[in-house]
Short mmCIF file of C-alpha atoms in Angstrom, two decimals:
data_model
loop_
_atom_site.label_atom_id
_atom_site.label_comp_id
_atom_site.label_asym_id
_atom_site.label_seq_id
_atom_site.Cartn_x
_atom_site.Cartn_y
_atom_site.Cartn_z
CA MET F 1 26.84 26.66 -16.24
CA THR F 2 23.49 28.35 -16.12
CA ALA F 3 23.23 31.63 -18.00
CA ALA F 4 20.74 34.04 -16.49
CA THR F 5 19.37 37.00 -18.39
CA LEU F 6 17.58 39.69 -16.37
CA PHE F 7 14.89 41.65 -18.20
CA THR F 8 14.10 44.93 -16.49
CA PRO F 9 10.47 45.93 -17.06
CA THR F 10 10.07 49.11 -19.05
CA PHE F 11 6.29 49.23 -18.80
CA PRO F 12 4.25 49.95 -15.66
CA PRO F 13 2.35 46.96 -14.21
CA GLN F 14 -0.81 46.23 -16.19
CA PHE F 15 -3.54 44.36 -14.36
CA ASN F 16 -6.99 43.43 -15.54
CA GLU F 17 -9.27 46.37 -14.82
CA LEU F 18 -11.93 44.08 -13.45
CA SER F 19 -9.76 42.90 -10.57
CA THR F 20 -8.08 46.12 -9.47
CA ASN F 21 -8.21 48.92 -6.98
CA ALA F 22 -8.65 47.32 -3.61
CA ASP F 23 -7.36 50.23 -1.49
CA PHE F 24 -5.87 49.01 1.79
CA ASP F 25 -6.35 52.45 3.30
CA ASN F 26 -10.12 52.11 2.83
CA HIS F 27 -10.37 48.74 4.53
CA SER F 28 -10.04 47.81 8.17
CA LEU F 29 -7.36 45.15 8.20
CA GLU F 30 -7.71 44.12 11.83
CA THR F 31 -6.73 40.51 11.18
CA ASP F 32 -3.23 39.24 11.84
CA ARG F 33 -1.00 40.22 8.94
CA HIS F 34 0.37 36.66 8.89
CA SER F 35 -3.05 35.01 8.56
CA MET F 36 -3.29 35.81 4.81
CA GLU F 37 -7.08 36.17 5.15
CA TYR F 38 -7.36 38.67 2.35
CA ASP F 39 -9.82 36.77 0.18
CA GLU F 40 -12.77 39.00 1.13
CA VAL F 41 -11.03 42.37 0.66
CA ASN F 42 -12.29 42.95 -2.87
CA ASP F 43 -15.60 41.03 -2.76
CA GLU F 44 -17.89 44.05 -2.41
CA LEU F 45 -16.30 45.70 -5.44
CA ASN F 46 -16.64 42.55 -7.55
CA ASP F 47 -20.23 41.95 -6.42
CA ALA F 48 -21.17 45.50 -7.35
CA MET F 49 -19.63 45.05 -10.80
CA ASP F 50 -21.53 41.78 -11.21
CA VAL F 51 -24.82 43.56 -10.48
CA ALA F 52 -24.00 46.33 -12.93
CA ALA F 53 -23.11 43.82 -15.61
CA ASP F 54 -26.33 41.89 -15.05
CA SER F 55 -28.37 45.09 -15.29
CA GLU F 56 -26.67 46.04 -18.53
CA HIS F 57 -27.19 42.49 -19.77
CA ALA F 58 -30.92 42.75 -19.16
CA GLY F 59 -31.19 45.85 -21.35
CA VAL F 60 -29.47 44.44 -24.44
CA ASP F 61 -31.50 44.42 -27.66
CA TYR F 62 -30.93 41.25 -29.67
CA GLY F 63 -31.78 42.89 -32.99
CA SER F 64 -28.31 43.11 -34.55
CA ALA F 65 -25.13 41.09 -34.95
CA GLU F 66 -23.13 43.80 -33.17
CA GLN F 67 -25.43 43.69 -30.20
CA LEU F 68 -25.18 39.89 -30.10
CA ALA F 69 -21.39 40.19 -30.10
CA ASP F 70 -21.59 42.74 -27.29
CA GLU F 71 -23.86 40.38 -25.35
CA GLN F 72 -21.40 37.52 -25.75
CA ALA F 73 -18.50 39.70 -24.65
CA LEU F 74 -20.50 40.88 -21.64
CA THR F 75 -21.36 37.32 -20.68
CA GLU F 76 -17.73 36.21 -20.92
CA THR F 77 -16.70 39.22 -18.82
CA ALA F 78 -19.13 38.23 -16.07
CA ILE F 79 -17.97 34.60 -16.25
CA PHE F 80 -14.35 35.72 -16.02
CA ARG F 81 -14.97 37.87 -12.94
CA LYS F 82 -16.71 35.05 -11.10
CA LEU F 83 -14.03 32.55 -12.07
CA GLN F 84 -11.24 34.92 -11.06
CA LYS F 85 -12.90 35.46 -7.68
CA LYS F 86 -13.18 31.69 -7.21
CA LEU F 87 -9.51 31.10 -8.01
CA ARG F 88 -8.45 34.04 -5.84
CA ARG F 89 -10.33 32.61 -2.89
CA GLN F 90 -9.01 29.08 -3.35
CA VAL F 91 -5.42 30.30 -3.62
CA SER F 92 -5.93 32.54 -0.58
CA TRP F 93 -7.28 29.60 1.44
CA ALA F 94 -4.33 27.41 0.47
CA ILE F 95 -1.85 30.15 1.41
CA ARG F 96 -3.62 30.66 4.73
CA ASP F 97 -4.08 26.95 5.58
CA PHE F 98 -0.44 26.04 4.98
CA ASN F 99 1.19 29.39 5.83
CA MET F 100 2.75 29.50 2.38
CA ILE F 101 3.60 33.20 2.13
CA GLU F 102 4.71 35.42 5.01
CA ASP F 103 5.47 39.10 5.40
CA GLY F 104 8.69 40.04 3.60
CA ASP F 105 8.89 36.92 1.42
CA VAL F 106 10.40 36.97 -2.04
CA VAL F 107 8.39 34.45 -4.02
CA MET F 108 10.08 32.95 -7.08
CA VAL F 109 7.29 31.81 -9.42
CA CYS F 110 8.47 29.13 -11.83
CA VAL F 111 6.89 29.91 -15.20
CA SER F 112 7.06 27.28 -17.93
CA GLY F 113 4.73 28.89 -20.44
CA GLY F 114 1.90 26.47 -19.67
CA LYS F 115 -1.62 27.30 -18.49
CA ASP F 116 -0.91 26.34 -14.86
CA SER F 117 2.12 28.57 -14.28
CA TYR F 118 0.51 31.51 -16.15
CA THR F 119 -2.56 31.22 -13.93
CA LEU F 120 -0.46 30.94 -10.77
CA LEU F 121 1.55 34.04 -11.65
CA ASP F 122 -1.58 36.02 -12.56
CA ILE F 123 -3.45 35.19 -9.35
CA LEU F 124 -0.40 35.82 -7.12
CA LEU F 125 0.11 39.23 -8.74
CA LEU F 126 -3.53 40.04 -8.03
CA LEU F 127 -3.18 38.92 -4.41
CA LYS F 128 0.02 40.94 -4.00
CA ARG F 129 -2.00 44.08 -4.71
CA ILE F 130 -4.71 43.36 -2.12
CA ALA F 131 -2.88 41.27 0.50
CA PRO F 132 -2.58 42.57 4.07
CA ILE F 133 1.13 41.65 4.02
CA ASN F 134 4.05 42.72 1.85
CA PHE F 135 5.80 40.24 -0.40
CA ASP F 136 7.60 40.41 -3.74
CA ILE F 137 7.23 38.26 -6.84
CA VAL F 138 9.84 37.39 -9.43
CA ALA F 139 9.10 35.09 -12.37
CA VAL F 140 11.76 32.60 -13.49
CA ASN F 141 11.75 30.51 -16.66
CA LEU F 142 14.21 27.77 -17.53
CA ASP F 143 14.85 27.56 -21.27
CA GLN F 144 15.90 23.91 -21.65
CA LYS F 145 16.89 24.31 -25.30
CA GLN F 146 14.29 21.99 -26.74
CA PRO F 147 14.27 21.99 -30.55
CA GLY F 148 11.80 24.51 -31.90
CA TYR F 149 11.21 26.15 -28.50
CA PRO F 150 9.78 29.68 -29.10
CA GLU F 151 12.14 31.48 -26.74
CA ASP F 152 10.78 34.97 -27.50
CA ILE F 153 7.15 34.40 -26.40
CA LEU F 154 7.57 34.30 -22.64
CA PRO F 155 9.98 37.25 -22.27
CA ALA F 156 7.70 39.34 -24.49
CA TYR F 157 4.67 38.54 -22.34
CA LEU F 158 6.48 39.20 -19.05
CA ASN F 159 7.91 42.49 -20.31
CA GLU F 160 4.52 43.58 -21.62
CA GLN F 161 2.99 42.89 -18.19
CA GLY F 162 5.82 44.69 -16.40
CA ILE F 163 6.80 41.61 -14.38
CA ALA F 164 10.36 41.34 -13.04
CA HIS F 165 11.77 38.06 -14.32
CA TYR F 166 14.79 35.97 -15.22
CA ILE F 167 15.24 33.65 -18.19
CA LEU F 168 17.70 30.84 -17.39
CA GLU F 169 19.31 29.04 -20.32
CA LYS F 170 20.53 25.49 -19.82
CA ASP F 171 20.61 22.63 -22.31
CA THR F 172 18.97 19.93 -20.19
CA TYR F 173 17.28 18.54 -23.31
CA SER F 174 20.51 16.96 -24.56
CA ILE F 175 21.27 15.58 -21.10
CA VAL F 176 17.83 13.98 -20.81
CA LYS F 177 18.09 12.45 -24.28
CA SER F 178 21.50 11.00 -23.45
CA VAL F 179 20.66 9.44 -20.06
CA VAL F 180 17.12 8.12 -20.67
CA PRO F 181 16.96 4.82 -22.57
CA GLU F 182 15.00 4.74 -25.80
CA GLY F 183 11.32 4.10 -25.18
CA LYS F 184 11.37 5.33 -21.56
CA THR F 185 9.63 8.52 -20.45
CA TYR F 186 11.66 11.68 -19.94
CA CYS F 187 9.54 13.29 -17.20
CA SER F 188 11.45 12.06 -14.15
CA ALA F 189 14.94 12.93 -15.40
CA CYS F 190 13.77 16.24 -16.87
CA SER F 191 12.08 17.19 -13.61
CA ARG F 192 15.14 16.40 -11.48
CA LEU F 193 17.45 18.44 -13.70
CA ARG F 194 15.04 21.37 -13.83
CA ARG F 195 14.42 21.27 -10.09
CA GLY F 196 18.14 21.23 -9.26
CA SER F 197 18.79 24.29 -11.42
CA LEU F 198 15.85 26.23 -9.98
CA TYR F 199 16.71 25.34 -6.36
CA GLY F 200 20.23 26.68 -6.71
CA PHE F 201 19.09 29.83 -8.49
CA ALA F 202 16.45 30.60 -5.84
CA LYS F 203 19.13 30.62 -3.16
CA GLN F 204 21.45 32.63 -5.40
CA ILE F 205 18.97 35.52 -5.78
CA GLY F 206 17.67 35.30 -2.19
CA ALA F 207 14.16 34.03 -2.97
CA THR F 208 12.58 32.68 0.22
CA LYS F 209 9.80 30.64 -1.44
CA ILE F 210 9.60 28.74 -4.74
CA ALA F 211 6.05 28.68 -6.13
CA LEU F 212 5.12 25.84 -8.48
CA GLY F 213 1.99 25.63 -10.63
CA HIS F 214 0.80 22.16 -9.59
CA HIS F 215 -2.96 22.10 -8.99
CA ARG F 216 -5.35 19.76 -7.16
CA ASP F 217 -5.64 17.33 -10.08
CA ASP F 218 -1.83 17.09 -10.37
CA MET F 219 -1.72 16.12 -6.71
CA LEU F 220 -4.41 13.47 -7.22
CA THR F 221 -2.65 12.08 -10.31
CA THR F 222 0.64 11.80 -8.43
CA PHE F 223 -1.17 10.07 -5.58
CA PHE F 224 -2.53 7.38 -7.91
CA LEU F 225 0.78 7.04 -9.78
CA ASN F 226 2.49 6.26 -6.48
CA LEU F 227 -0.37 3.98 -5.44
CA PHE F 228 -0.47 1.98 -8.69
CA HIS F 229 3.21 1.99 -9.68
CA GLY F 230 5.27 3.12 -6.68
CA GLY F 231 3.79 1.12 -3.82
CA ALA F 232 3.48 4.23 -1.65
CA LEU F 233 0.73 6.45 -0.28
CA LYS F 234 2.19 9.83 -1.14
CA SER F 235 1.58 12.78 -3.41
CA MET F 236 2.69 16.38 -3.93
CA PRO F 237 2.39 18.27 -0.63
CA PRO F 238 1.11 21.87 -0.72
CA LYS F 239 4.28 22.95 1.08
CA LEU F 240 7.63 21.16 1.12
CA LEU F 241 11.06 21.77 2.61
CA SER F 242 13.78 20.51 0.28
CA ASP F 243 15.91 17.61 1.51
CA ASP F 244 18.91 19.88 2.07
CA LYS F 245 16.65 22.36 3.92
CA GLN F 246 17.84 25.17 1.64
CA ASN F 247 14.55 25.89 -0.15
CA MET F 248 10.83 25.99 0.63
CA LEU F 249 8.46 24.91 -2.14
CA ILE F 250 4.83 26.02 -2.18
CA ARG F 251 1.90 25.04 -4.41
CA PRO F 252 -0.69 27.82 -4.06
CA LEU F 253 -2.98 26.14 -6.65
CA ALA F 254 -3.42 23.11 -4.37
CA TYR F 255 -7.19 23.68 -4.03
CA VAL F 256 -7.78 24.64 -7.69
CA GLU F 257 -9.32 22.22 -10.22
CA GLU F 258 -7.64 21.86 -13.60
CA LYS F 259 -10.86 22.52 -15.53
CA ASP F 260 -11.08 25.96 -13.90
CA ILE F 261 -7.49 26.70 -14.90
CA ILE F 262 -8.22 25.65 -18.49
CA GLU F 263 -11.18 28.05 -18.64
CA TYR F 264 -9.23 30.86 -16.95
CA ALA F 265 -6.34 30.50 -19.40
CA ARG F 266 -8.80 30.59 -22.30
CA LEU F 267 -10.49 33.75 -21.06
CA LYS F 268 -7.14 35.44 -20.37
CA ALA F 269 -5.73 34.28 -23.74
CA PHE F 270 -2.32 33.40 -22.28
CA PRO F 271 0.39 32.72 -24.94
CA ILE F 272 0.67 28.99 -24.18
CA ILE F 273 3.93 27.22 -25.03
CA PRO F 274 3.48 23.43 -25.44
CA CYS F 275 6.05 21.02 -24.03
CA ASN F 276 7.35 19.20 -27.11
CA LEU F 277 9.82 17.17 -25.08
CA CYS F 278 7.35 15.34 -22.84
CA GLY F 279 4.22 15.91 -24.88
CA SER F 280 5.69 14.09 -27.87
CA GLN F 281 5.68 10.79 -25.96
CA THR F 282 2.63 8.55 -26.05
CA ASN F 283 1.12 6.22 -23.45
CA LEU F 284 2.56 8.10 -20.50
CA GLN F 285 1.26 6.63 -17.25
CA ARG F 286 0.42 10.13 -16.01
CA ALA F 287 -1.77 10.69 -19.06
CA ILE F 288 -3.55 7.39 -18.43
CA ILE F 289 -4.23 8.36 -14.82
CA ASN F 290 -5.47 11.79 -15.96
CA ASP F 291 -7.93 10.13 -18.32
CA MET F 292 -9.16 7.95 -15.47
CA LEU F 293 -9.72 10.97 -13.24
CA ARG F 294 -11.59 12.81 -16.01
CA GLU F 295 -13.92 9.84 -16.46
CA TRP F 296 -14.56 9.72 -12.72
CA ASP F 297 -15.23 13.44 -12.60
CA ASN F 298 -17.74 13.22 -15.43
CA ALA F 299 -19.57 10.24 -13.97
CA HIS F 300 -19.28 11.17 -10.27
CA PRO F 301 -18.68 14.95 -9.88
CA GLN F 302 -17.89 14.76 -6.14
CA ARG F 303 -15.50 11.81 -6.27
CA LEU F 304 -12.28 13.78 -6.84
CA ALA F 305 -13.20 16.25 -4.10
CA SER F 306 -13.76 13.33 -1.73
CA ILE F 307 -10.40 11.75 -2.62
CA PHE F 308 -8.60 15.06 -2.11
CA LYS F 309 -10.36 15.48 1.24
CA ALA F 310 -9.12 12.00 2.21
CA MET F 311 -5.55 13.14 1.53
CA GLN F 312 -6.09 15.78 4.22
CA ASN F 313 -7.72 13.37 6.66
CA VAL F 314 -5.19 10.58 7.19
CA ALA F 315 -5.65 8.04 10.01
CA PRO F 316 -2.22 6.39 10.55
CA SER F 317 -3.59 3.78 12.95
CA GLN F 318 -5.96 2.55 10.22
CA LEU F 319 -3.17 1.87 7.72
CA ALA F 320 -0.18 -0.47 7.95
CA ASP F 321 2.92 1.73 8.08
CA ARG F 322 4.92 0.48 11.09
CA GLU F 323 7.07 3.62 11.13
CA LEU F 324 4.09 5.97 10.98
CA PHE F 325 2.25 4.20 13.80
CA ASP F 326 3.64 2.10 16.67
CA PHE F 327 1.75 -1.16 16.23
CA GLU F 328 4.43 -3.14 18.06
CA HIS F 329 3.84 -1.59 21.47
CA LEU F 330 0.03 -1.55 21.43
CA SER F 331 -1.29 -3.08 24.69
CA LEU F 332 -4.57 -3.61 26.53
CA ASP F 333 -5.68 -1.25 29.25
CA ARG F 334 -8.86 -2.90 30.53
CA ASP F 335 -10.84 -1.78 33.57
CA ASN F 336 -12.91 -3.95 35.93
CA ASP F 337 -16.27 -3.14 34.35
CA GLU F 338 -17.88 -6.30 32.95
CA ARG F 339 -19.79 -6.02 29.71
CA LEU F 340 -22.21 -8.89 29.27
CA PHE F 341 -23.04 -10.33 25.87
CA GLU F 342 -26.15 -8.58 24.56
CA GLY F 343 -28.31 -11.35 23.13
CA ASP F 344 -30.78 -14.13 23.82
CA ASN F 345 -28.61 -17.07 24.74
CA ILE F 346 -25.05 -18.46 24.81
CA GLN F 347 -24.45 -22.10 23.92
CA ALA F 348 -21.25 -23.39 25.51
CA GLY F 349 -19.84 -26.54 23.89
CA GLN F 350 -17.10 -28.85 25.20
CA THR F 351 -17.46 -27.42 28.69
CA ASP F 352 -14.64 -29.56 30.09
CA SER F 353 -12.20 -28.02 27.60
CA LEU F 354 -13.46 -24.53 28.41
CA ALA F 355 -12.96 -25.18 32.12
CA GLU F 356 -9.43 -26.44 31.45
CA ILE F 357 -8.57 -23.18 29.73
CA GLY F 358 -10.07 -21.31 32.66
CA LEU F 359 -12.99 -19.83 30.72
CA PRO F 360 -16.56 -19.65 32.09
CA VAL F 361 -18.87 -22.49 31.04
CA SER F 362 -22.09 -20.50 31.66
CA PRO F 363 -21.50 -16.86 30.67
CA ARG F 364 -24.37 -14.53 31.48
CA THR F 365 -26.32 -12.51 28.94
CA GLN F 366 -28.25 -9.27 28.96
CA THR F 367 -31.11 -8.03 26.85
CA PHE F 368 -30.01 -6.56 23.54
CA ASN F 369 -32.79 -3.95 23.49
CA PRO F 370 -34.60 -3.09 26.76
CA LYS F 371 -37.69 -2.14 24.74
CA PHE F 372 -38.32 -5.84 24.05
CA ALA F 373 -37.42 -7.10 27.51
CA SER F 374 -39.71 -9.83 28.95
CA ASP F 375 -39.93 -11.79 32.18
CA LYS F 376 -40.82 -14.92 30.22
CA PRO F 377 -38.16 -17.49 29.35
CA TYR F 378 -36.70 -17.55 25.88
CA SER F 379 -39.21 -18.06 22.98
CA THR F 380 -41.49 -20.96 23.66
CA GLU F 381 -43.58 -22.68 21.00
CA THR F 382 -46.71 -21.16 22.61
CA ASP F 383 -45.32 -17.64 22.20
CA LYS F 384 -44.55 -18.31 18.55
CA ALA F 385 -48.04 -19.61 17.91
CA ALA F 386 -49.55 -16.55 19.58
CA GLN F 387 -47.40 -14.24 17.42
CA ASN F 388 -48.51 -16.04 14.24
CA GLU F 389 -52.14 -15.75 15.31
CA ARG F 390 -51.79 -12.00 15.87
CA LYS F 391 -50.25 -11.60 12.43
CA ALA F 392 -53.11 -13.51 10.83
CA GLN F 393 -55.70 -11.33 12.54
CA LYS F 394 -54.18 -8.08 11.40
CA ILE F 395 -56.82 -5.86 9.73
CA PRO F 396 -55.60 -4.55 6.37
CA THR F 397 -55.72 -0.82 5.70
CA ILE F 398 -57.94 0.14 2.77
CA ASN F 399 -57.27 3.41 0.99
CA PRO F 400 -60.59 5.05 0.03
CA VAL F 401 -61.02 5.99 -3.63
CA ILE F 402 -61.82 9.65 -4.06
#
């Protein structure tokens, strides 16, 4: 039985002052409210603040330690604003491209205490303030009763931020330890148990969307895990309807790179809670794939972007899935236009056998490139000699010395 504890916020919502005050009444929101194209609403305000920060930066005197500290703080503030704008845009694009959030939705954000879910919650709260549609956000955490789990950190943070939330308590740790053989990884069993509990609770409270904190690199890692170990071309989709059609999962961080999330979490100083259950295991295949992706990203910065683009540009007819593409019923549909072989000559051997099959013994040819067409027959020895003579008489070009 899952015990749910509801914490009612006692503090008003507190948002970072650098990302606030996009007044809908002062903007012309002529776009369709369901298009979610709200990523430009606050750009002018942020750009103006960037200019002001740069101007202040230019006037700093480097003569004292205090001024150096102020300069560092100012630089980090400017970096944070630009990074926040980048994440806001990428999340907005993902929501728009996959129609993740609609007017009137109640979005249940699953918060684990890690950098990804903190970032997801933070960006969605920012977008809720400036979005041209109305939707609600509720944070949900599942306390799985892992030994040493700091159960007070997350509720304290959510209460301090004034975020409506639930803390679910369920001892899945003991279940995972009992069903997974020694030496095997816990991730799969832990994920299934956690997902089942969250699915049921989302329906119980009337949440219409379940938002998960998986980012672009998680999707790529899952793709390669399935490719290398599962024999399947599949990954985490940005939007998924559960098998029983009772819940809709969304991954608004689908376009966001993990390195940006790491930096954002550092600048925001989120109270990160490590996963001691999964993190205590070594040689996880997912960790090995992650290391591979990091090496690729360092050596070839555009490679991961290209792979992720490929996941959005699938050509079923160029693969080998017989259920995805109907190879069995492919058939010719030729017309009467004859296309002659483009070349110099066709040598037909065993003409009697060709005639028996009913194939032509003297197929015609046409010139490969009209630019080199000639009325003369095919390359005689005289023509070759003349070409060699012309090559020998070629006057070399001499570059004058200045």
